[in-house]
Coordinates of C-alpha atoms in Angstrom, one line a residue:
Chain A
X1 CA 0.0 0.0 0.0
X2 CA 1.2 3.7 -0.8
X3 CA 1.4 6.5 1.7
X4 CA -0.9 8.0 -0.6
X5 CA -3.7 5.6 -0.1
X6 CA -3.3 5.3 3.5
X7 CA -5.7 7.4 5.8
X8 CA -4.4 8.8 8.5
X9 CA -7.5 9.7 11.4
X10 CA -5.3 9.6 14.9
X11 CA -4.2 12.8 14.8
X12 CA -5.0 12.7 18.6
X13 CA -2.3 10.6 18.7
X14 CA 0.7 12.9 17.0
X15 CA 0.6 15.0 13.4
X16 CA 2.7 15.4 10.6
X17 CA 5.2 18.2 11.1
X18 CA 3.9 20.7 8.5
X19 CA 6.9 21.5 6.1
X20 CA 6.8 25.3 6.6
X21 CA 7.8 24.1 10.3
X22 CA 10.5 22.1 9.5
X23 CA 12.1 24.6 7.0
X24 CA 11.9 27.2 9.5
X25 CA 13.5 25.0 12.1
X26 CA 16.5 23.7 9.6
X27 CA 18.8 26.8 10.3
X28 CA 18.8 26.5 13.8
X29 CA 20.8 22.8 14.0
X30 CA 23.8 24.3 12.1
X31 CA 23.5 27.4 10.8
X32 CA 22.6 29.2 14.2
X33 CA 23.5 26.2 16.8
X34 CA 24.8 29.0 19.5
X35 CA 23.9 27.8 23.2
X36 CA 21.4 30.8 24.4
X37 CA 23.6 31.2 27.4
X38 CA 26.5 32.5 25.6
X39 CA 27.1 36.5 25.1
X40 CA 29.2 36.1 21.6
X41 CA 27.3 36.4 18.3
X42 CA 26.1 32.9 17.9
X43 CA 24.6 32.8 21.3
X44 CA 23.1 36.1 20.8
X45 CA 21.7 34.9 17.5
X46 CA 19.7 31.6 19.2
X47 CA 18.8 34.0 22.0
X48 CA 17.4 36.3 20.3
X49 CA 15.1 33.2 18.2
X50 CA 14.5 32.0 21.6
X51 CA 12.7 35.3 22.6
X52 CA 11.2 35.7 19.3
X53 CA 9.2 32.3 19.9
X54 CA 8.3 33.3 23.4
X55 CA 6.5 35.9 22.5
X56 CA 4.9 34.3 19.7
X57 CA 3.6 31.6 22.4
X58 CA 2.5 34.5 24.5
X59 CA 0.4 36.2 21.6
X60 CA -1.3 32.8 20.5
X61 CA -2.2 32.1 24.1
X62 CA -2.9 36.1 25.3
X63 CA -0.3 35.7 27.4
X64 CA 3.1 37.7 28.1
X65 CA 6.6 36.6 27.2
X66 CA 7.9 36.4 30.5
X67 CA 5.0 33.5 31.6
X68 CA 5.8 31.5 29.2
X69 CA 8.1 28.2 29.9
X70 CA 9.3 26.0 27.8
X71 CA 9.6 22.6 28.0
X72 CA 10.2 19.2 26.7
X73 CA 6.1 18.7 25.6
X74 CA 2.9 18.2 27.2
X75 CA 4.1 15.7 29.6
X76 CA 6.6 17.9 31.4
X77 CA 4.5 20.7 31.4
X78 CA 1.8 18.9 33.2
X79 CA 4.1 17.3 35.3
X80 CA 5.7 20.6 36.3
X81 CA 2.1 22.0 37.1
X82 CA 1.1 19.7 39.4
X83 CA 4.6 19.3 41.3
X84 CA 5.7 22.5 41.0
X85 CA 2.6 23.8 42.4
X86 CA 2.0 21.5 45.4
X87 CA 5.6 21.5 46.4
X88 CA 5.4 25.4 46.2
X89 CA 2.1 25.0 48.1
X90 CA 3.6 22.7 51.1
X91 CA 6.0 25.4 51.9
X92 CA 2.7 27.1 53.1
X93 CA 1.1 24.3 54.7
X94 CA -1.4 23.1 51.6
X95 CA -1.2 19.4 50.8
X96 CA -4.6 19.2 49.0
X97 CA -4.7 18.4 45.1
X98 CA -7.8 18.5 42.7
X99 CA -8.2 17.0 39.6
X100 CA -10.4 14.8 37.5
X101 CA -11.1 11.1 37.0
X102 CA -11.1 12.0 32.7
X103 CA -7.3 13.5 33.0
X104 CA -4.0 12.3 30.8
X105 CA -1.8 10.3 32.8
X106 CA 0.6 12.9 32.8
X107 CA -1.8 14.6 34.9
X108 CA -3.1 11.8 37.1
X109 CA 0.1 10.1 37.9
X110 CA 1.6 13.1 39.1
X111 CA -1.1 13.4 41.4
X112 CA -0.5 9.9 42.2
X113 CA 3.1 10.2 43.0
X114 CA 1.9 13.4 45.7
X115 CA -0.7 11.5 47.2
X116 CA 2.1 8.8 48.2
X117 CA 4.1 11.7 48.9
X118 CA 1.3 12.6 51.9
X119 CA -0.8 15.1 50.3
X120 CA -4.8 14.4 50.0
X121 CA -6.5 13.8 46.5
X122 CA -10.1 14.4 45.2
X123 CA -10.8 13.0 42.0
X124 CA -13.9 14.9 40.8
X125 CA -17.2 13.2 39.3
X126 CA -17.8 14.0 35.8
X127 CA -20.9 14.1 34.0
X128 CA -22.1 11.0 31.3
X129 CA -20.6 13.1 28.7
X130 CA -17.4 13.6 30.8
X131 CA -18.5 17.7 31.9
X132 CA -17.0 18.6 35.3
X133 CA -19.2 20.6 36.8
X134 CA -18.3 24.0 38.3
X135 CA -20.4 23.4 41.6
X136 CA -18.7 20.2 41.9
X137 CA -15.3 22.1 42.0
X138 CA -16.6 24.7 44.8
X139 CA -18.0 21.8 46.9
X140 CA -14.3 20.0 47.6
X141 CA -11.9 23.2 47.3
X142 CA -10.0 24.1 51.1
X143 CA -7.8 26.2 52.7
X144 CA -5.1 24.0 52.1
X145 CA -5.9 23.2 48.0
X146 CA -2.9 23.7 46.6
X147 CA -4.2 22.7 42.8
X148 CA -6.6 22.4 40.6
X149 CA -6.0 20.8 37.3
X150 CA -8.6 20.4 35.0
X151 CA -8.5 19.3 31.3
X152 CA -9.4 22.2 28.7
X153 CA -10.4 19.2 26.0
X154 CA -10.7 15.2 26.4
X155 CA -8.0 13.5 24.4
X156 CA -10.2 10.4 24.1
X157 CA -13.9 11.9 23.4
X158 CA -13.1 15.5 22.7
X159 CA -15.2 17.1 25.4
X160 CA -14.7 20.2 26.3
X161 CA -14.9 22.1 29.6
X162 CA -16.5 25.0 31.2
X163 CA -13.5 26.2 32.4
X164 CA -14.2 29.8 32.2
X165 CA -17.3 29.3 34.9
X166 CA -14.7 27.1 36.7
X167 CA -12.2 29.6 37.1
X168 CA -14.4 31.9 38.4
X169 CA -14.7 29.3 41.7
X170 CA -11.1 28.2 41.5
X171 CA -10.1 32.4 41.4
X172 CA -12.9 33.1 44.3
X173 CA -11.5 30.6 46.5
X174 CA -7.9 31.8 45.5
X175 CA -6.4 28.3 44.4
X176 CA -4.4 27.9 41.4
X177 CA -6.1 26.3 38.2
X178 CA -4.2 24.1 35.9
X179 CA -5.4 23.0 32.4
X180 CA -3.6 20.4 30.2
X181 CA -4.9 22.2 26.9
X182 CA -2.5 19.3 24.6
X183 CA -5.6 18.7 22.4
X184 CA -6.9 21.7 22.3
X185 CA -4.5 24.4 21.1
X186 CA -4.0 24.5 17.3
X187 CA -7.8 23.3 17.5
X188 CA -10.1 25.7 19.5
X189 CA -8.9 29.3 20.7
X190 CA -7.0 28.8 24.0
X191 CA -7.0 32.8 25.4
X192 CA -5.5 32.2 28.8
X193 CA -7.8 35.1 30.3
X194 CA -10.8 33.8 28.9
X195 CA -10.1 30.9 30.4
X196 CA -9.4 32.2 33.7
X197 CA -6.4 29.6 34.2
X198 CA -3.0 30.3 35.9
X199 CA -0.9 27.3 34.2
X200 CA -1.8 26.0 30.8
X201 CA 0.4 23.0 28.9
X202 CA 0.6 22.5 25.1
X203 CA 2.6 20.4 22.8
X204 CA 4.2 21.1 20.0
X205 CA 3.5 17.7 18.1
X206 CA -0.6 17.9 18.5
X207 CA -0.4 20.9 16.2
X208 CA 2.0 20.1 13.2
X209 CA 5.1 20.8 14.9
X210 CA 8.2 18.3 16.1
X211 CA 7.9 16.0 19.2
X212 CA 10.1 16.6 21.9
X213 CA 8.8 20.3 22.7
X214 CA 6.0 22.0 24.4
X215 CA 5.4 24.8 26.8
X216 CA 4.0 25.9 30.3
X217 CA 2.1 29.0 30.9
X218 CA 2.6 30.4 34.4
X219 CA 0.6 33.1 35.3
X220 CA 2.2 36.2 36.4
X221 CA 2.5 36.1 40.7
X222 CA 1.6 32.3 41.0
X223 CA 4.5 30.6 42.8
X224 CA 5.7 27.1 41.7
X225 CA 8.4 25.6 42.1
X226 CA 11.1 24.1 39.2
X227 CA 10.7 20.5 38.5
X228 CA 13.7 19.9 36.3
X229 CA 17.2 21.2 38.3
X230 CA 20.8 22.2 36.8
X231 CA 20.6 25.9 35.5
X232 CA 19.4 28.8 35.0
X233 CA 17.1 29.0 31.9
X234 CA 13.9 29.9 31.3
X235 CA 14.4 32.5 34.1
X236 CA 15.4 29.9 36.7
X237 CA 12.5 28.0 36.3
X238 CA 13.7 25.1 33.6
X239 CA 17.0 24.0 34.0
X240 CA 18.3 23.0 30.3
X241 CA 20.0 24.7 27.6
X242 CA 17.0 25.6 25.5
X243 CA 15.9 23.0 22.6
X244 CA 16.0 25.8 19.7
X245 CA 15.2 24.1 17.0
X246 CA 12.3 22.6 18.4
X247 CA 11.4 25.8 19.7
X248 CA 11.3 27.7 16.5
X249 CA 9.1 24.8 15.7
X250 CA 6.6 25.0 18.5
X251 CA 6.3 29.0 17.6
X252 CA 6.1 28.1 13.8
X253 CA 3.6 25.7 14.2
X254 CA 1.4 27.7 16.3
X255 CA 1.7 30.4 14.3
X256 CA 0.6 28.6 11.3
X257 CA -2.5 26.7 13.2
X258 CA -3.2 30.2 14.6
X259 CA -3.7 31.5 10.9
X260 CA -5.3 28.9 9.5
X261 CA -7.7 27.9 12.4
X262 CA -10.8 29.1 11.4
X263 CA -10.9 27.6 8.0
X264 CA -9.3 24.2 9.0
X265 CA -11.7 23.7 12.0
X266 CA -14.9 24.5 10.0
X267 CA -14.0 22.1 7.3
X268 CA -13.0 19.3 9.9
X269 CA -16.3 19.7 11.5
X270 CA -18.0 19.1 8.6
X271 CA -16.0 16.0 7.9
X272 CA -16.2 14.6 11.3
X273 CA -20.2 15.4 11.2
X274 CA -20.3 13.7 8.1
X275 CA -18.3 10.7 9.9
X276 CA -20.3 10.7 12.4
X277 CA -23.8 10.4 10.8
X278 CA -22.2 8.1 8.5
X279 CA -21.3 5.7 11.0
X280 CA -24.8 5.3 12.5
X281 CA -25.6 4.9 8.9
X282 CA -23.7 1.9 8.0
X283 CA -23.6 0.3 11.6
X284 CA -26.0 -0.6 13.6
X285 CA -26.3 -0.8 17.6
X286 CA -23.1 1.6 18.3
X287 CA -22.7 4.7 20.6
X288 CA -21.6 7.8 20.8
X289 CA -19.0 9.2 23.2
X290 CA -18.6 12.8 24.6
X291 CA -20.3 15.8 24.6
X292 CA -22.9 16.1 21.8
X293 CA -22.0 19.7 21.4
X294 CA -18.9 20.8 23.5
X295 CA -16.8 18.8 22.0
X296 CA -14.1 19.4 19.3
X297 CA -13.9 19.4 15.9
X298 CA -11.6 16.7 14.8
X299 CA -12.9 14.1 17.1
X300 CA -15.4 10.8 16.7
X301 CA -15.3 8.4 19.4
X302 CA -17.6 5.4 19.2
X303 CA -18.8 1.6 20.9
X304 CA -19.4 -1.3 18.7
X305 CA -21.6 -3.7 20.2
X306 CA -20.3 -6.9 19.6
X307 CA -16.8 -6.8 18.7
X308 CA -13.7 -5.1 20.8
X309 CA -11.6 -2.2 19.7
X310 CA -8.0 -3.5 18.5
X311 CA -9.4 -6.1 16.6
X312 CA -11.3 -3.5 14.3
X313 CA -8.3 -1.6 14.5
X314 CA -6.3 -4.5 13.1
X315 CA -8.5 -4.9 10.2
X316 CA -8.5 -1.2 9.9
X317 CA -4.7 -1.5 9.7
X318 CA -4.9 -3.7 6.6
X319 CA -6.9 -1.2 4.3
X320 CA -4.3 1.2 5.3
X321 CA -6.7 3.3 8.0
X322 CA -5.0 4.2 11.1
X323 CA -7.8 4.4 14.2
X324 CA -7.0 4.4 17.8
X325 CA -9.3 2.3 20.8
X326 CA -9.8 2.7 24.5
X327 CA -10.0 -1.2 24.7
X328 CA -8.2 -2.7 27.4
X329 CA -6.6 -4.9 24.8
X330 CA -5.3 -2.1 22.9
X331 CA -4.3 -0.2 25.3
X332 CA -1.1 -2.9 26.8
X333 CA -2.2 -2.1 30.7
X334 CA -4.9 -4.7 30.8
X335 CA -7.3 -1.7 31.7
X336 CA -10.3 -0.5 29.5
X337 CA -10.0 3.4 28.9
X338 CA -10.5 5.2 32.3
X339 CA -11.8 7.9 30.6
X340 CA -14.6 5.8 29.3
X341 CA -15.3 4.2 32.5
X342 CA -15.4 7.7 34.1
X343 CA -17.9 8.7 32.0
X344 CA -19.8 5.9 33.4
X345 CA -19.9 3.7 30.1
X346 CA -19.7 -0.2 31.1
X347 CA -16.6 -2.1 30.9
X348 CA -17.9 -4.5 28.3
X349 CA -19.4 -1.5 25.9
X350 CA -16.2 0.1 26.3
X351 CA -14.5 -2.9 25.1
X352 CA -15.4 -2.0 21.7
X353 CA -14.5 2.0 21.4
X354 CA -12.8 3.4 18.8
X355 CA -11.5 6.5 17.9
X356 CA -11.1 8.9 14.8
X357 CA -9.2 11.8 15.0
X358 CA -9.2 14.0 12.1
X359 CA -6.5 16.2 10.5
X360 CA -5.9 19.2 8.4
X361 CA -4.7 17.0 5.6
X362 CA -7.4 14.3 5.9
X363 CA -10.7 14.2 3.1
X364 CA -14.0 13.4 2.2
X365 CA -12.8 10.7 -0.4
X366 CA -11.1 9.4 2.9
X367 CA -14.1 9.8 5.2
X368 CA -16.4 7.9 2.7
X369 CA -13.5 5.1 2.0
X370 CA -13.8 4.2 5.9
X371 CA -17.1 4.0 5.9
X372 CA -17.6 1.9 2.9
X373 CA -14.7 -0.5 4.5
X374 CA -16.1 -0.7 8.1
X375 CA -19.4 -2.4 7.5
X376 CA -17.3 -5.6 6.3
X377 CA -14.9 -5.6 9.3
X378 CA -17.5 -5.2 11.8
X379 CA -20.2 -7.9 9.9
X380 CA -16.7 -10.1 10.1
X381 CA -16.0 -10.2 13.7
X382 CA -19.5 -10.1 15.2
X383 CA -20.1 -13.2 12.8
X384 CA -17.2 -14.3 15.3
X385 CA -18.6 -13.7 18.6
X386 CA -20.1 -15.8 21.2
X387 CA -22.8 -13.6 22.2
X388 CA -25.1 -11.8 20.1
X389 CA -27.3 -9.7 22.9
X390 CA -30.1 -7.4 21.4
X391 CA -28.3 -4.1 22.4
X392 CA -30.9 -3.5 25.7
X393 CA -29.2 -7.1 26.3
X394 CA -25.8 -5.6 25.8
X395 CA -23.8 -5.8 29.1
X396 CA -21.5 -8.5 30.7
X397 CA -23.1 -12.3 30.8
X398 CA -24.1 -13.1 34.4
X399 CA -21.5 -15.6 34.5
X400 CA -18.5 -13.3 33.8
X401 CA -19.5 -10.6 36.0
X402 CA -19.5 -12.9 39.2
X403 CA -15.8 -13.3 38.2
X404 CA -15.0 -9.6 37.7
Chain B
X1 CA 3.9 -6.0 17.4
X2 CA 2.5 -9.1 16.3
X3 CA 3.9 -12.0 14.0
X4 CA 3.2 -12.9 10.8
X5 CA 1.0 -16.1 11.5
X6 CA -0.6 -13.8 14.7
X7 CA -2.2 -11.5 12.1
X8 CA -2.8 -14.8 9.8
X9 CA -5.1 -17.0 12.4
X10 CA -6.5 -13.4 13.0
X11 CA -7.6 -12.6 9.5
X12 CA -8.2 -15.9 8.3
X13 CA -8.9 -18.2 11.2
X14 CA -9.4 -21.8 11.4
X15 CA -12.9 -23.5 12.9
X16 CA -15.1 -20.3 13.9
X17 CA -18.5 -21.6 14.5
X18 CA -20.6 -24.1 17.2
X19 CA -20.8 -27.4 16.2
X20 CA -24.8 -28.3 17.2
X21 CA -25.3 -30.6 19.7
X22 CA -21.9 -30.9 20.1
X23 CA -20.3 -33.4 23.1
X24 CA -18.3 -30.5 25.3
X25 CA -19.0 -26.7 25.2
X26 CA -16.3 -24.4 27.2
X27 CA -17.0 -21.0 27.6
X28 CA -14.3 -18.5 29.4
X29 CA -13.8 -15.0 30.0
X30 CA -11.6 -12.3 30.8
X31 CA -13.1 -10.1 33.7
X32 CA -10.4 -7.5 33.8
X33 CA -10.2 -7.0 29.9
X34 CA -13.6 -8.3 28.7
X35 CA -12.5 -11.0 26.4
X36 CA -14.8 -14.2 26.0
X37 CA -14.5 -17.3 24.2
X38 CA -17.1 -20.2 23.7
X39 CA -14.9 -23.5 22.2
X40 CA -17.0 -26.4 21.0
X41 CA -15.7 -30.0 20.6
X42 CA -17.5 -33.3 19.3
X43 CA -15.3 -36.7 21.0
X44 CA -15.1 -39.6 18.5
X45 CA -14.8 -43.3 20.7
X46 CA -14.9 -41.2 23.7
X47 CA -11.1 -40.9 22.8
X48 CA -10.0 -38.1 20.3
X49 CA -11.3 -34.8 19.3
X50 CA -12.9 -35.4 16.1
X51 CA -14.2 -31.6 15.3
X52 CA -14.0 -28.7 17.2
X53 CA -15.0 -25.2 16.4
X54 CA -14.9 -21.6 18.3
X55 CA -16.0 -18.4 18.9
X56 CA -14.4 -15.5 20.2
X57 CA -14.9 -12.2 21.1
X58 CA -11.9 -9.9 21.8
X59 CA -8.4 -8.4 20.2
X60 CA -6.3 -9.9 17.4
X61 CA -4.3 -12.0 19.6
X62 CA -7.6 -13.5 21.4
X63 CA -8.8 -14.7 17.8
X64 CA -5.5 -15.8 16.6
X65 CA -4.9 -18.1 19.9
X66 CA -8.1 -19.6 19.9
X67 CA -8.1 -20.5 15.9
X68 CA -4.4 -21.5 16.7
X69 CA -5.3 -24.0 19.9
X70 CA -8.4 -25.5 17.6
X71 CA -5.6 -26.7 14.9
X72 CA -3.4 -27.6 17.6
X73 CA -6.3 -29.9 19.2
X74 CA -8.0 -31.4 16.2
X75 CA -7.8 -35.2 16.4
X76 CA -5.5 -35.4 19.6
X77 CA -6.8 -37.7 22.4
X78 CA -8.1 -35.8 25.3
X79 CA -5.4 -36.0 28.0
X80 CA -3.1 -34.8 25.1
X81 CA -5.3 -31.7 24.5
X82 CA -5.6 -30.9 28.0
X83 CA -1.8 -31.3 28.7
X84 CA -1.6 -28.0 25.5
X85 CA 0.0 -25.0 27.7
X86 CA -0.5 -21.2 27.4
X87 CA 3.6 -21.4 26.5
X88 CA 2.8 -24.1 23.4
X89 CA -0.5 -21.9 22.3
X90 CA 2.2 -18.8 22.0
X91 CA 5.2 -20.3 20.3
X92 CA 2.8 -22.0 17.8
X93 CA 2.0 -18.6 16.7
X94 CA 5.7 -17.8 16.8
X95 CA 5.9 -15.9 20.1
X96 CA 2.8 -13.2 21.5
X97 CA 3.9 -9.6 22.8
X98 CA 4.0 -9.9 26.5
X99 CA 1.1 -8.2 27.4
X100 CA -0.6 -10.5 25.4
X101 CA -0.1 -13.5 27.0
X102 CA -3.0 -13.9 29.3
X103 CA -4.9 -14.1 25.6
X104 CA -3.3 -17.8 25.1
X105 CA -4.3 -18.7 28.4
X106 CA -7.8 -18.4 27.8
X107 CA -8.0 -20.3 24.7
X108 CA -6.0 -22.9 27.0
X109 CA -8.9 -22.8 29.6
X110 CA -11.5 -22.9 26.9
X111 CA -10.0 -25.8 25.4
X112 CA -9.8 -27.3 29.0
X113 CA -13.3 -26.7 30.2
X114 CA -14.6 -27.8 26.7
X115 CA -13.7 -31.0 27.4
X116 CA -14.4 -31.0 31.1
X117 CA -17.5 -30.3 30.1
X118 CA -17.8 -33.5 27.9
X119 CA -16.7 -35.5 30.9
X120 CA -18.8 -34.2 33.3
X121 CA -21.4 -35.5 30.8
X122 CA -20.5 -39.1 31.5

């Protein structure tokens, strides 16, 4: 199979670095390779790139310069969030964190690794379509709440938050509120002020730029502390000498996704509506995951009935479509999607999820090609299973769940 | 990830069905991932497995080790098929990733209960 036949729909996943990005980044690994710490020409040169990108962070984000970390991707910057903020918390006695059950595991672990470390953890509720309600935020917050982190857009289903009504109880109660926004910048605006957050993470690779890079917004005045030790970039708060290249990237890239937004997102929608209602067209007895509305653009996330996720994926794989599943059997931890089960979606339905993420790049010829293979691959493995439940029927056999 | 006769028992496997009426029926599942398998068998002079056929419902390698262990079991005498282990169901595929392993024991216990089942019959 050619790369030109194969469709690409996990763009949830990672993107293609957009050409313009790489060509901007090319100078900067031997042309201008100066370490931004130096004062002779060729440090000056990357330092002055450096800035240039910062404040092209800043602008996409409504930001300013100086609140803008960078980092090695949306992984760090989460982690930093979380740790740097309880550890600068502890120093004034707080030692409780927030967060949500729907969260990235660069998020939840974290959390994870404090609560062992002796501060207290409140995993919100979240609604069926994965909402965290504000008044659910207000009823757990304390004194001592040294974070809150709350997604800005699902990675799995695409839901999107109220975080600007959240941030108004977050900034009442005077505790800082973290967002992981990985999925959403590049996609949907992300205005820190609208918002109302005080730390925001993005990553360069979820919007056409290189892996390895992402950034951390701090708001002005919120104390944190550093996560990663050994120097004095990124003004003593991210040890490092600075990734350049993949700097100029990140700033690139958003640049670009900035521009071209509005068009890209409107067509997308349209494509993922039309994948949408062309699924329940061609299947029958599946469901749809997330918010019906507040959701983004690029993202359909389904349940077969019948059949489990990486076994559709597999036969995806084979007409050259790449998909993604929340299946515990796809995902190498034994564990069905937690996101999923969150949402309160049973084990058994989640079993057979599966994800599309669309892209700038992707088609209608390509939307219409998965749904005129899918039929076949789904017919094919339910003609394989041992239970064929009419859908109100459609939940773990008696026997198995005694087991579980 | 997986190997080359993996994605073959997957995309083309070998006995899928129930055999009617048959001698032994196992059925097993996977609480923690969801997996379940149903493995039918028909006994021939109360002695050797003379057909056998399976459903399953789960990921690539769940298919691919269940069509694998119904090859592996077709005409053996009983004690033999019951003696198959998760470790012979793997390597007959040419290896499983690791995480994948629990897959070939369930077409091993499915196998197993199958023809419990038969001699529970009598």
């Amino acid at each position: 199979m050619s790369d030109q036949d194969s469709i690409y729909l996990d763009h949830a996943a990672t993107t293609p670095c957009d050409p313009r990005v790489v060509d901007a980044m090319n100078p900067y690994f031997t042309e201008v390779f100066g370490n931004p710490s130096t004062m002779y020409e060729g440090g000056r040169k990357a330092k002055q790139a450096l800035e240039g990108a910062r404040e092209t962070i800043a602008n996409a984000i409504g930001a300013k310069p100086e609140e803008i970390i960078f980092t090695s991707g949306g992984t760090e910057s989460d982690n930093h969030a979380i740790i740097g903020l309880a550890e600068a918390g502890k120093m004034k006695g707080k030692k409780h964190i927030v967060t949500t059950p729907i969260e990235h595991h660069a998020v939840l672990e974290p959390a994870e690794y404090l609560k062992a470390r002796g501060f207290e953890l409140t995993i919100l509720p979240v609604d069926e379509h994965g909402i965290v309600h504000p008044e659910e935020v207000k009823k757990v917050l304390r004194d001592d709440t040294a974070v809150v982190s709350i997604m800005h857009s699902n990675n799995e289903v695409g839901t999107i938050q109220p975080l600007s009504e959240i941030s108004k109880v977050t900034k009442e109660a005077g505790v800082p509120l973290h967002t992981d926004a990985v999925q959403s910048f590049g996609s949907v605006p992300v205005n820190v002020d609208d918002l109302g957050c005080d730390l925001l993470s993005i990553s360069s690779h979820k919007f056409y730029g290189p892996k390895g890079v992402g950034a951390l917004y701090v708001r002005k005045g919120t104390r944190i502390r550093p996560l990663i030790r050994g120097g004095a970039q990124e003004r003593n708060r991210r040890a490092s000498t600075e990734n350049i290249s993949g700097i100029i990237g990140l700033a690139k890239a958003a640049e670009i996704a900035l521009a071209e937004m509005e068009v890209t997102s409107a067509r997308i929608t349209k494509l993922r509506d039309r994948l949408v209602n062309g699924l329940f067209n061609v299947l029958t007895d599946i469901r749809h995951n997330g918010h019906p509305t507040e959701r983004l653009p690029n993202n359909v996330n389904i349940c077969v009935r019948g059949v489990e996720g990486e076994a559709m994926l597999l036969f995806l794989d084979m007409k050259g479509i790449s998909a993604s599943s929340g299946s515990a059997c796809s995902s190498g931890s034994l564990e069905p999607s937690h996101v999923l089960r969150a949402m309160g979606i049973p084990q058994e339905v989640a079993h057979g999820s599966l994800r599309f993420t669309l892209g700038k790049k992707t088609t209608e010829e390509q939307i219409d090609k998965v749904l005129a293979e899918i039929p076949a691959i789904v017919d094919r493995l339910r003609q394989m299973t041992p239970y064929q439940q009419p859908p109100e029927h459609y939940k773990m056999p008696e026997w198995l769940a005694a087991k579980a | 990830m997986y190997s080359d006769k993996v994605l073959d028992h997957f995309a083309n496997p070998r006995n899928v069905g129930v055999i009617e009426d048959a001698d032994g029926m196992g059925e097993v599942g996977n609480p923690t991932c969801g997996d379940l398998m149903k493995i039918t068998i028909n006994v021939a002079d109360d002695k050797t497995i003379s057909d056998i056929k399976f459903q399953t419902l789960g990921c690539g390698a769940a298919i691919a080790t269940s069509s694998v262990v119904t090859e592996m079991a077709m005409g053996l005498e009983l004690d033999d098929a019951l003696a198959i282990t998760k470790q012979q169901i793997a390597d007959e595929l040419g290896g499983l990733p690791p995480e994948k392993l629990h897959c070939s024991v369930l077409a091993a216990d499915g196998l197993a209960d199958a023809i419990k089942d038969y001699r529970s019959k009598g």
